[in-house]
Amino acid sequence: MSAPVAPVTAPPPAARVAFLDDVRAELPDLRLLTDAADRESYRLDETTYLAAGLPLAVALPETTSEVSALVRLAAQHRIPVVPRGAGTGLSGGATGIEGGLTIALTRMNRILEIDGGNLCVVTQPGIINAELKKRVAAEGLFYAPDPASYEMCSIGGNLGTNAGGLCCIKYGQTRDNVLGLEVVLADGSVIRTGGRNVKDVAGYALTHLFVGSQGTLGIITEATLRLRPAPSPKSTMLAFFPTLDAAGDAVAAIAVAGLVPVTLELLDAATIAAVDDANNLGLDRDAAAMLLVESDLPPDAARAELDRAIAACESAGATSIIRAEDPQEADWLRQARRLALRALERVGEVRMEDVGVPRARVPDLLRAIDEIGKRYGIRVATFGHAGDGNLHPNFIFERGDPRAEELTEAARSDLYRAAIALGGTVTAEHGIGSSRREFLPIQVGAGTVEVMRSIKAALDPLGILNPGRVI
Ligand SMILES: Cc1cc2nc3c(=O)[nH]c(=O)nc-3n(C[C@H](O)[C@H](O)[C@H](O)COP(=O)(O)OP(=O)(O)OC[C@H]3O[C@@H](n4cnc5c(N)ncnc54)[C@H](O)[C@@H]3O)c2cc1C
């Protein structure tokens, strides 16, 4: 049915030299890093345990036309291209390819327009998520997508991965907040998709296709993102449970009650202890699990929403409830959750996973994670966006433990199969990248992968855009 996707091959030395010569001749003002030490710092993303190649060069373009010229020249010389944002990805999507060109979009970080009348912002991809949020907040507006890494990650990376985060239960993932894109294609040509229309069904949904494609179909050089009027400051509560099952039941009860809090996060006992050690919050360390529930409705409605969430938690067996007294206390609690991965990294070497299941299966997923940890004798700490059915089990090893690779491979394979058996997914927000490719056909089936391959082959016949990632 489809043309084969070209395999990843390191370009021969002569092609590398000729490519760099052409880039320097055509783009004399481009910032191009070719020094080995500079290139080395673009080898890895946050998946530091994955093997990755050393880029031939790192380009830091400032305009779409520079990106376009770079990709056109890369296509001519068959040089693989890795688009990169801030490098905080957790699936090896932006790691270096040996002899490839990494295009870091970090200098393309300008907001081009805040259009309050149409509730949208037009931006370059290199801006950091938190900076964009801050800039639109100054106009009384709100950009919803909120990955825990929001102070580090770029909008381009969020678009590349279809990032999720702490408020998807109410506002959706990044894809749900994108209206239009400018994209550089694999031959260097530039297209636009979507625009400022809230409704637009002209042709195929290309905007949605590019979002989440991890730089394998095109490089996003501009995005029109949906804004909302700024909501009220969040009201926040914590509920502690004697068992993981009880916390899972509370998540299901909150959904069944028809509540749509802005945040519904779960932390298990190991994560509670690590977060408490790192932040001295005085959390209940005897609890098996904790839920963080937040409302961004106006104060009276927020109080009513949290009252109903508390009732659902208590009926599921919550042993204690804490309500944040003021927005500052709420900020501390939310920030502690955001830093859960960093808190666990103080305990040992962490391999973070990203499985998702239909919400009602969260208790089953929690049980499966527990069994897998016991099966392999691995310490597991789990936290995540329980309201979306998306959990992050973290396998934790002593630093330098020689069994880490082998045990992680076995445990993650069981984890992915368990998630799939529950009707779930091997990755809910971090992406297939280079770390989960073998599990894509197991989840979606060979026929579906074949359709994906035909899309890849149509848009990138030479296979130069982020080869070896996703499919
Ligand atoms: C502490 C911590 C917490 C995190 N929490 C969350 C979370 O809550 N939710 C979540 O979803 N993720 C989370 N992440 C993962 C990560 O931050 C996100 O995946 C984020 O979207 C990556 O953005 P980045 O700018 O770092 O992109 P990078 O890592 O540089 O790139 C990510 C992918 O996007 C592609 N890409 C980058 N820019 C472009 C572009 N302009 N055009 C096309 N493709 C592009 C890359 O090729 C790569 O495949 C977390 C990471 C850390 C370290």
Coordinates of C-alpha atoms and ligand atoms in Angstrom, one line a residue:
M1 CA 0.0 0.0 0.0
S2 CA 2.7 2.5 1.0
A3 CA 6.1 3.4 -0.2
P4 CA 8.7 2.1 2.3
V5 CA 10.0 4.6 4.8
A6 CA 13.7 5.2 4.1
P7 CA 16.0 3.7 6.7
V8 CA 18.3 5.8 8.9
T9 CA 21.8 5.8 7.6
A10 CA 24.6 8.0 8.8
P11 CA 25.6 10.2 5.8
P12 CA 29.1 9.6 4.3
P13 CA 31.9 12.1 5.2
A14 CA 31.9 13.7 1.8
A15 CA 28.2 14.5 2.0
R16 CA 28.7 16.0 5.4
V17 CA 31.5 18.4 4.3
A18 CA 29.6 19.4 1.1
F19 CA 26.4 20.1 3.1
L20 CA 28.2 22.3 5.7
D21 CA 29.9 24.2 2.9
D22 CA 26.6 24.8 1.2
V23 CA 25.0 25.9 4.5
R24 CA 27.8 28.4 5.2
A25 CA 27.7 29.7 1.6
E26 CA 23.9 30.2 1.5
L27 CA 23.3 31.3 5.2
P28 CA 26.4 33.2 6.2
D29 CA 24.6 34.9 9.1
L30 CA 23.2 31.6 10.6
R31 CA 24.4 30.6 14.0
L32 CA 25.8 27.1 13.3
L33 CA 27.6 25.1 16.0
T34 CA 30.2 22.7 14.7
D35 CA 32.5 22.6 17.7
A36 CA 32.5 19.1 19.3
A37 CA 31.8 20.3 22.8
D38 CA 28.8 22.4 21.6
R39 CA 27.4 19.5 19.6
E40 CA 27.8 17.2 22.5
S41 CA 25.3 19.2 24.5
Y42 CA 22.6 18.5 21.9
R43 CA 23.2 14.7 21.9
L44 CA 20.6 13.9 24.6
D45 CA 17.2 15.0 25.9
E46 CA 15.8 14.0 29.3
T47 CA 16.1 10.3 28.4
T48 CA 19.8 10.5 29.3
Y49 CA 19.9 6.6 29.5
L50 CA 19.2 6.2 25.8
A51 CA 22.0 5.8 23.3
A52 CA 22.1 8.8 20.9
G53 CA 24.3 10.1 18.1
L54 CA 26.5 13.1 17.9
P55 CA 25.0 15.7 15.5
L56 CA 27.2 16.8 12.6
A57 CA 26.1 20.4 13.4
V58 CA 23.5 22.3 15.4
A59 CA 21.8 25.2 13.6
L60 CA 20.0 27.9 15.6
P61 CA 17.9 29.7 13.0
E62 CA 15.9 32.9 13.6
T63 CA 13.5 32.9 10.7
T64 CA 11.3 30.5 8.8
S65 CA 13.3 31.1 5.6
E66 CA 16.5 29.9 7.4
V67 CA 14.7 26.7 8.5
S68 CA 13.4 26.3 5.0
A69 CA 16.9 26.7 3.4
L70 CA 18.4 24.3 5.9
V71 CA 15.9 21.6 5.2
R72 CA 16.2 22.0 1.4
L73 CA 20.0 21.7 1.6
A74 CA 19.7 18.7 4.0
A75 CA 17.4 17.0 1.5
Q76 CA 19.8 17.7 -1.3
H77 CA 22.7 16.1 0.6
R78 CA 20.5 13.4 2.4
I79 CA 21.4 14.7 5.8
P80 CA 18.9 13.6 8.6
V81 CA 17.3 16.5 10.4
V82 CA 16.3 16.6 14.1
P83 CA 14.0 19.4 15.1
R84 CA 14.6 20.3 18.7
G85 CA 13.0 22.6 21.3
A86 CA 14.3 22.8 24.8
G87 CA 15.3 19.1 25.0
T88 CA 13.1 18.2 27.9
G89 CA 11.4 15.4 26.1
L90 CA 11.0 12.0 27.7
S91 CA 10.9 9.7 24.7
G92 CA 14.2 10.4 22.9
G93 CA 12.5 12.4 20.2
A94 CA 15.0 15.2 20.0
T95 CA 18.2 13.3 20.7
G96 CA 21.1 13.6 18.2
I97 CA 21.5 11.4 15.1
E98 CA 25.0 10.5 14.1
G99 CA 26.0 12.8 11.3
G100 CA 22.7 14.6 11.3
L101 CA 21.7 18.2 11.6
T102 CA 19.9 19.3 14.8
I103 CA 17.8 22.4 14.2
A104 CA 17.2 24.0 17.6
L105 CA 14.3 26.4 17.4
T106 CA 15.2 28.1 20.6
R107 CA 16.1 31.5 19.0
M108 CA 12.7 31.6 17.2
N109 CA 11.0 32.7 20.4
R110 CA 9.0 35.8 19.6
I111 CA 5.3 36.3 20.1
L112 CA 4.1 37.7 16.9
E113 CA 0.6 38.8 17.9
I114 CA -1.8 38.5 20.8
D115 CA -5.3 38.8 19.3
G116 CA -7.6 39.3 22.2
G117 CA -10.7 39.8 19.9
N118 CA -10.2 36.3 18.5
L119 CA -8.8 34.8 21.7
C120 CA -5.6 33.6 20.1
V121 CA -1.9 34.2 20.1
V122 CA 0.4 33.8 17.1
T123 CA 3.9 32.7 18.2
Q124 CA 7.2 31.3 17.1
P125 CA 7.9 27.8 18.4
G126 CA 11.0 28.5 20.6
I127 CA 9.2 30.4 23.3
I128 CA 9.1 28.7 26.7
N129 CA 5.6 27.6 27.7
A130 CA 5.7 29.6 31.0
E131 CA 6.8 32.8 29.2
L132 CA 3.9 32.5 26.8
K133 CA 1.5 32.0 29.7
K134 CA 3.0 35.1 31.5
R135 CA 2.8 37.3 28.4
V136 CA -0.8 36.5 27.6
A137 CA -1.8 36.7 31.3
A138 CA -0.6 40.3 31.2
E139 CA -3.5 40.9 28.8
G140 CA -6.0 39.1 31.0
L141 CA -5.8 35.9 28.8
F142 CA -5.0 32.3 29.5
Y143 CA -3.1 29.7 27.5
A144 CA -4.2 26.4 29.1
P145 CA -1.7 23.6 28.3
D146 CA 0.4 23.1 31.4
P147 CA 3.0 20.3 31.3
A148 CA 4.8 19.9 34.7
S149 CA 7.9 21.0 32.8
Y150 CA 6.2 24.3 31.7
E151 CA 9.1 26.5 33.1
M152 CA 11.6 24.6 30.8
C153 CA 9.8 23.3 27.7
S154 CA 9.1 25.1 24.5
I155 CA 5.8 25.6 22.7
G156 CA 7.5 23.9 19.6
G157 CA 8.3 20.8 21.7
N158 CA 4.8 20.9 23.2
L159 CA 3.4 20.9 19.7
G160 CA 5.9 18.2 18.6
T161 CA 4.8 15.9 21.4
N162 CA 1.1 17.0 21.8
A163 CA 2.1 17.6 25.4
G164 CA -0.3 17.1 28.2
G165 CA 0.1 18.1 31.8
L166 CA -1.9 19.1 34.8
C167 CA -5.1 20.6 33.3
C168 CA -6.0 18.3 30.4
I169 CA -9.0 16.9 32.3
K170 CA -10.6 20.3 31.7
Y171 CA -8.8 21.9 28.8
G172 CA -7.4 19.0 26.8
Q173 CA -3.9 18.4 25.4
T174 CA -1.9 20.8 23.3
R175 CA -3.6 19.6 20.1
D176 CA -7.0 20.8 21.5
N177 CA -5.6 24.3 21.9
V178 CA -4.1 24.8 18.4
L179 CA -5.9 26.6 15.6
G180 CA -3.2 26.8 12.9
L181 CA 0.4 26.2 12.0
E182 CA 3.2 27.2 9.6
V183 CA 5.2 24.2 8.8
V184 CA 8.5 23.6 6.8
L185 CA 8.1 20.4 4.9
A186 CA 10.8 17.8 4.1
D187 CA 11.8 19.5 0.8
G188 CA 12.1 22.9 2.4
S189 CA 8.7 24.2 1.1
V190 CA 6.5 26.1 3.6
I191 CA 2.8 25.5 4.2
R192 CA 0.1 27.0 6.4
T193 CA -2.7 25.0 8.0
G194 CA -5.8 26.3 9.8
G195 CA -5.8 29.9 10.9
R196 CA -7.9 31.9 13.5
N197 CA -11.2 30.2 12.8
V198 CA -12.7 28.3 15.7
K199 CA -14.5 26.1 13.1
D200 CA -12.8 25.1 9.9
V201 CA -13.4 21.8 8.1
A202 CA -11.8 22.6 4.8
G203 CA -9.9 19.5 3.8
Y204 CA -8.0 17.0 6.0
A205 CA -7.1 18.0 9.5
L206 CA -3.5 18.7 8.8
T207 CA -3.0 20.9 11.9
H208 CA -3.9 17.9 14.1
L209 CA -1.7 15.6 12.1
F210 CA 1.4 17.7 12.5
V211 CA 0.8 18.2 16.3
G212 CA 2.2 15.1 18.0
S213 CA 4.2 13.9 15.0
Q214 CA 7.5 14.6 16.8
G215 CA 9.2 16.4 14.0
T216 CA 8.8 13.4 11.6
L217 CA 6.4 15.1 9.2
G218 CA 7.5 18.8 9.2
I219 CA 9.1 21.5 11.3
I220 CA 6.6 23.9 13.0
T221 CA 7.9 27.4 12.6
E222 CA 4.8 29.3 13.7
A223 CA 1.6 28.5 15.6
T224 CA -1.7 30.1 16.3
L225 CA -2.9 29.0 19.7
R226 CA -6.2 29.2 21.4
L227 CA -6.6 31.5 24.4
R228 CA -9.3 31.8 27.0
P229 CA -10.3 34.6 29.3
A230 CA -8.2 34.2 32.5
P231 CA -9.9 31.9 35.0
S232 CA -10.1 32.5 38.8
P233 CA -7.1 31.6 40.9
K234 CA -7.2 27.9 41.7
S235 CA -8.7 26.5 44.8
T236 CA -6.9 23.4 45.9
M237 CA -7.4 20.4 48.1
L238 CA -5.5 17.2 49.0
A239 CA -7.1 13.8 49.9
F240 CA -5.2 11.0 51.5
F241 CA -6.2 7.3 51.1
P242 CA -5.2 4.1 52.9
T243 CA -5.0 2.1 49.7
L244 CA -4.2 2.7 46.0
D245 CA -7.5 1.1 45.2
A246 CA -9.4 3.6 47.3
A247 CA -7.7 6.5 45.5
G248 CA -8.5 4.9 42.1
D249 CA -12.1 4.5 43.2
A250 CA -12.2 8.2 44.1
V251 CA -10.9 9.2 40.7
A252 CA -13.7 7.2 39.1
A253 CA -16.3 8.6 41.6
I254 CA -15.3 12.2 40.7
A255 CA -15.8 11.5 37.0
V256 CA -19.1 9.7 37.6
A257 CA -20.3 12.7 39.7
G258 CA -19.9 14.8 36.6
L259 CA -17.2 16.9 38.1
V260 CA -14.5 18.4 35.8
P261 CA -11.9 19.8 38.1
V262 CA -9.0 21.6 36.4
T263 CA -6.5 19.2 38.1
L264 CA -6.9 15.7 39.4
E265 CA -3.4 14.3 40.1
L266 CA -2.4 11.1 42.0
L267 CA 0.8 10.5 44.0
D268 CA 1.5 7.1 45.6
A269 CA 3.2 6.5 48.9
A270 CA 6.8 6.5 47.5
T271 CA 6.1 9.7 45.6
I272 CA 4.5 11.4 48.7
A273 CA 7.6 10.6 50.7
A274 CA 10.0 11.9 48.1
V275 CA 8.0 15.1 47.5
D276 CA 7.7 15.6 51.3
D277 CA 11.4 15.1 51.8
A278 CA 12.2 17.5 49.0
N279 CA 9.8 20.2 50.1
N280 CA 9.0 19.8 53.8
L281 CA 5.2 20.1 53.3
G282 CA 4.1 17.9 56.2
L283 CA 2.1 15.5 54.0
D284 CA 0.6 12.3 55.5
R285 CA 3.4 9.8 55.0
D286 CA 1.3 6.9 56.3
A287 CA -1.1 7.2 53.3
A288 CA -0.9 4.8 50.4
A289 CA -2.0 7.5 48.0
M290 CA -2.9 11.2 47.7
L291 CA -5.1 13.0 45.2
L292 CA -4.5 16.7 44.4
V293 CA -7.8 18.2 43.2
E294 CA -8.1 21.8 42.0
S295 CA -10.9 24.0 40.7
D296 CA -10.5 27.2 38.7
L297 CA -14.2 28.2 38.9
P298 CA -15.1 31.5 40.5
P299 CA -14.8 31.3 44.4
D300 CA -18.3 30.1 45.3
A301 CA -18.6 27.6 42.5
A302 CA -15.0 26.4 43.2
R303 CA -16.0 25.8 46.9
A304 CA -19.0 23.8 45.7
E305 CA -17.0 21.8 43.2
L306 CA -14.4 20.9 45.8
D307 CA -17.1 20.1 48.4
R308 CA -18.5 17.5 45.9
A309 CA -15.0 16.2 45.1
I310 CA -14.4 15.8 48.9
A311 CA -17.7 13.9 49.2
A312 CA -16.6 11.5 46.4
C313 CA -13.2 11.0 48.1
E314 CA -14.7 10.3 51.5
S315 CA -17.1 7.8 50.0
A316 CA -14.1 6.0 48.5
G317 CA -12.5 5.9 51.9
A318 CA -10.3 9.0 52.2
T319 CA -8.8 9.2 55.7
S320 CA -7.9 12.9 55.7
I321 CA -8.6 16.0 53.6
I322 CA -6.6 19.2 53.5
R323 CA -7.8 22.4 51.8
A324 CA -5.2 25.0 50.8
E325 CA -5.8 28.1 52.9
D326 CA -4.9 30.6 50.2
P327 CA -3.5 30.8 46.7
Q328 CA 0.1 30.8 47.9
E329 CA -0.4 27.5 49.8
A330 CA -2.1 26.1 46.7
D331 CA 0.9 27.2 44.6
W332 CA 3.3 25.3 46.9
L333 CA 1.3 22.1 46.7
R334 CA 1.0 22.3 42.9
Q335 CA 4.7 23.1 42.5
A336 CA 5.6 20.2 44.7
R337 CA 3.5 17.9 42.4
R338 CA 5.2 19.5 39.4
L339 CA 8.6 18.6 40.9
A340 CA 7.7 15.0 41.7
L341 CA 10.2 13.7 39.1
R342 CA 13.0 15.8 40.4
A343 CA 12.1 14.7 44.0
L344 CA 12.3 11.0 42.9
E345 CA 15.7 11.7 41.2
R346 CA 17.1 12.5 44.6
V347 CA 16.2 9.0 45.7
G348 CA 18.0 7.1 42.8
E349 CA 18.2 6.6 39.1
V350 CA 14.7 7.0 37.6
R351 CA 13.2 5.5 34.5
M352 CA 9.9 7.3 33.9
E353 CA 7.0 5.8 32.0
D354 CA 3.8 7.2 30.6
V355 CA 0.9 4.8 30.2
G356 CA -2.7 5.7 29.9
V357 CA -6.0 3.8 30.3
P358 CA -9.7 4.7 30.1
R359 CA -10.4 6.5 33.3
A360 CA -12.5 3.8 34.9
R361 CA -9.6 1.4 34.6
V362 CA -7.2 3.5 36.7
P363 CA -7.6 1.1 39.7
D364 CA -6.7 -1.9 37.5
L365 CA -3.7 -0.1 36.1
L366 CA -2.5 0.7 39.6
R367 CA -2.8 -2.9 40.6
A368 CA -0.9 -4.0 37.4
I369 CA 1.9 -1.6 38.2
D370 CA 2.2 -2.9 41.8
E371 CA 2.4 -6.5 40.5
I372 CA 5.0 -5.6 37.9
G373 CA 7.2 -3.9 40.6
K374 CA 6.9 -7.0 42.8
R375 CA 7.5 -9.4 39.9
Y376 CA 10.9 -7.9 39.1
G377 CA 11.8 -6.7 42.6
I378 CA 12.0 -3.0 41.4
R379 CA 11.1 0.0 43.5
V380 CA 8.2 1.7 41.7
A381 CA 6.9 5.2 42.5
T382 CA 3.8 6.2 40.6
F383 CA 2.3 9.6 40.1
G384 CA 0.4 11.2 37.3
H385 CA -2.7 12.7 35.7
A386 CA -5.2 10.3 37.1
G387 CA -8.1 12.4 36.0
D388 CA -7.0 11.6 32.4
G389 CA -6.2 7.9 33.1
N390 CA -2.6 8.8 32.5
L391 CA 0.0 7.5 35.1
H392 CA 3.7 7.8 35.3
P393 CA 5.2 4.7 37.0
N394 CA 8.8 5.4 37.7
F395 CA 11.3 2.5 38.1
I396 CA 13.9 3.5 40.6
F397 CA 17.4 2.0 40.9
E398 CA 20.4 2.6 43.0
R399 CA 22.8 4.7 40.9
G400 CA 25.1 2.5 38.9
D401 CA 22.9 -0.6 39.4
P402 CA 24.1 -2.9 36.6
R403 CA 20.6 -4.5 36.4
A404 CA 18.8 -1.3 35.6
E405 CA 18.7 -1.7 31.8
E406 CA 17.7 -5.4 31.8
L407 CA 15.0 -5.0 34.5
T408 CA 13.6 -1.8 33.0
E409 CA 13.2 -3.5 29.6
A410 CA 11.4 -6.4 31.1
A411 CA 9.2 -4.3 33.4
R412 CA 8.2 -1.7 30.7
S413 CA 7.3 -4.5 28.3
D414 CA 5.0 -6.0 30.9
L415 CA 3.7 -2.5 31.7
Y416 CA 2.9 -1.7 28.1
R417 CA 1.2 -5.0 27.6
A418 CA -0.9 -4.5 30.8
A419 CA -1.9 -1.0 29.6
I420 CA -2.9 -2.3 26.2
A421 CA -4.9 -5.2 27.7
L422 CA -6.8 -2.6 29.7
G423 CA -7.7 -0.8 26.5
G424 CA -5.0 1.8 27.1
T425 CA -1.9 3.3 25.5
V426 CA 1.9 2.9 25.8
T427 CA 2.2 6.7 25.8
A428 CA -0.4 9.2 26.7
E429 CA 1.7 12.4 26.4
H430 CA 5.5 11.8 26.1
G431 CA 5.4 10.2 22.6
I432 CA 6.7 7.1 21.0
G433 CA 9.9 8.9 20.1
S434 CA 12.8 6.5 19.8
S435 CA 12.1 4.7 23.0
R436 CA 8.8 3.0 22.4
R437 CA 8.8 2.2 18.7
E438 CA 8.6 -1.5 19.0
F439 CA 5.4 -1.3 21.0
L440 CA 3.5 0.9 18.5
P441 CA 2.3 -2.0 16.3
I442 CA 1.4 -4.0 19.3
Q443 CA -0.9 -1.2 20.4
V444 CA -2.4 0.1 17.2
G445 CA -2.0 -3.0 14.8
A446 CA 0.1 -3.5 11.7
G447 CA -2.6 -2.1 9.4
T448 CA -2.7 1.2 11.3
V449 CA 1.1 1.5 11.3
E450 CA 1.0 0.9 7.5
V451 CA -1.3 3.9 7.1
M452 CA 1.1 6.0 9.3
R453 CA 4.0 4.8 7.1
S454 CA 2.2 5.9 3.9
I455 CA 1.6 9.4 5.4
K456 CA 5.3 9.6 6.3
A457 CA 6.4 8.4 2.9
A458 CA 4.1 10.9 1.2
L459 CA 5.3 13.9 3.3
D460 CA 9.0 12.8 3.6
P461 CA 9.9 10.5 0.8
L462 CA 13.6 10.7 1.5
G463 CA 13.1 10.0 5.2
I464 CA 15.3 12.9 6.3
L465 CA 12.9 14.3 9.0
N466 CA 13.7 12.8 12.4
P467 CA 14.3 9.3 11.0
G468 CA 14.0 6.4 13.4
R469 CA 11.4 8.2 15.6
V470 CA 7.8 7.2 16.0
I471 CA 7.6 4.6 13.1
Ligands
LIG1 C1 10.4 17.4 35.0 C2 9.6 17.1 33.7 C3 8.2 17.1 33.7 C4 7.5 16.9 32.6 N1 6.2 16.9 32.6 C5 5.4 16.7 31.5 C6 4.0 16.8 31.5 O1 3.4 17.0 32.6 N2 3.3 16.5 30.4 C7 4.0 16.3 29.2 O2 3.3 16.1 28.2 N3 5.3 16.2 29.2 C8 6.1 16.4 30.3 N4 7.4 16.4 30.2 C9 8.1 16.1 28.9 C10 8.5 17.3 28.1 O3 8.7 18.4 28.9 C11 7.5 17.5 27.0 O4 7.4 16.4 26.1 C12 7.7 18.8 26.2 O5 6.6 19.0 25.3 C13 9.0 18.8 25.4 O6 9.2 20.1 25.0 P1 10.7 20.6 24.5 O7 10.7 22.0 24.1 O8 11.7 20.2 25.6 O9 10.9 19.6 23.3 P2 12.1 18.7 22.8 O10 12.4 17.7 23.9 O11 13.2 19.5 22.3 O12 11.4 17.9 21.6 C14 10.3 17.1 21.8 C15 9.8 16.5 20.4 O13 9.2 17.6 19.7 C16 9.9 17.7 18.4 N5 9.9 19.1 18.1 C17 10.5 20.1 18.9 N6 10.3 21.3 18.3 C18 9.6 21.1 17.1 C19 9.1 21.9 16.1 N7 9.3 23.2 16.1 N8 8.5 21.3 15.1 C20 8.3 20.0 15.0 N9 8.7 19.2 16.0 C21 9.4 19.7 17.0 C22 11.3 17.1 18.6 O14 11.8 16.6 17.4 C23 10.9 16.0 19.6 O15 10.5 14.8 18.9 C24 8.2 16.6 31.4 C25 9.6 16.6 31.4 C26 10.3 16.8 32.5 C27 11.8 16.8 32.5

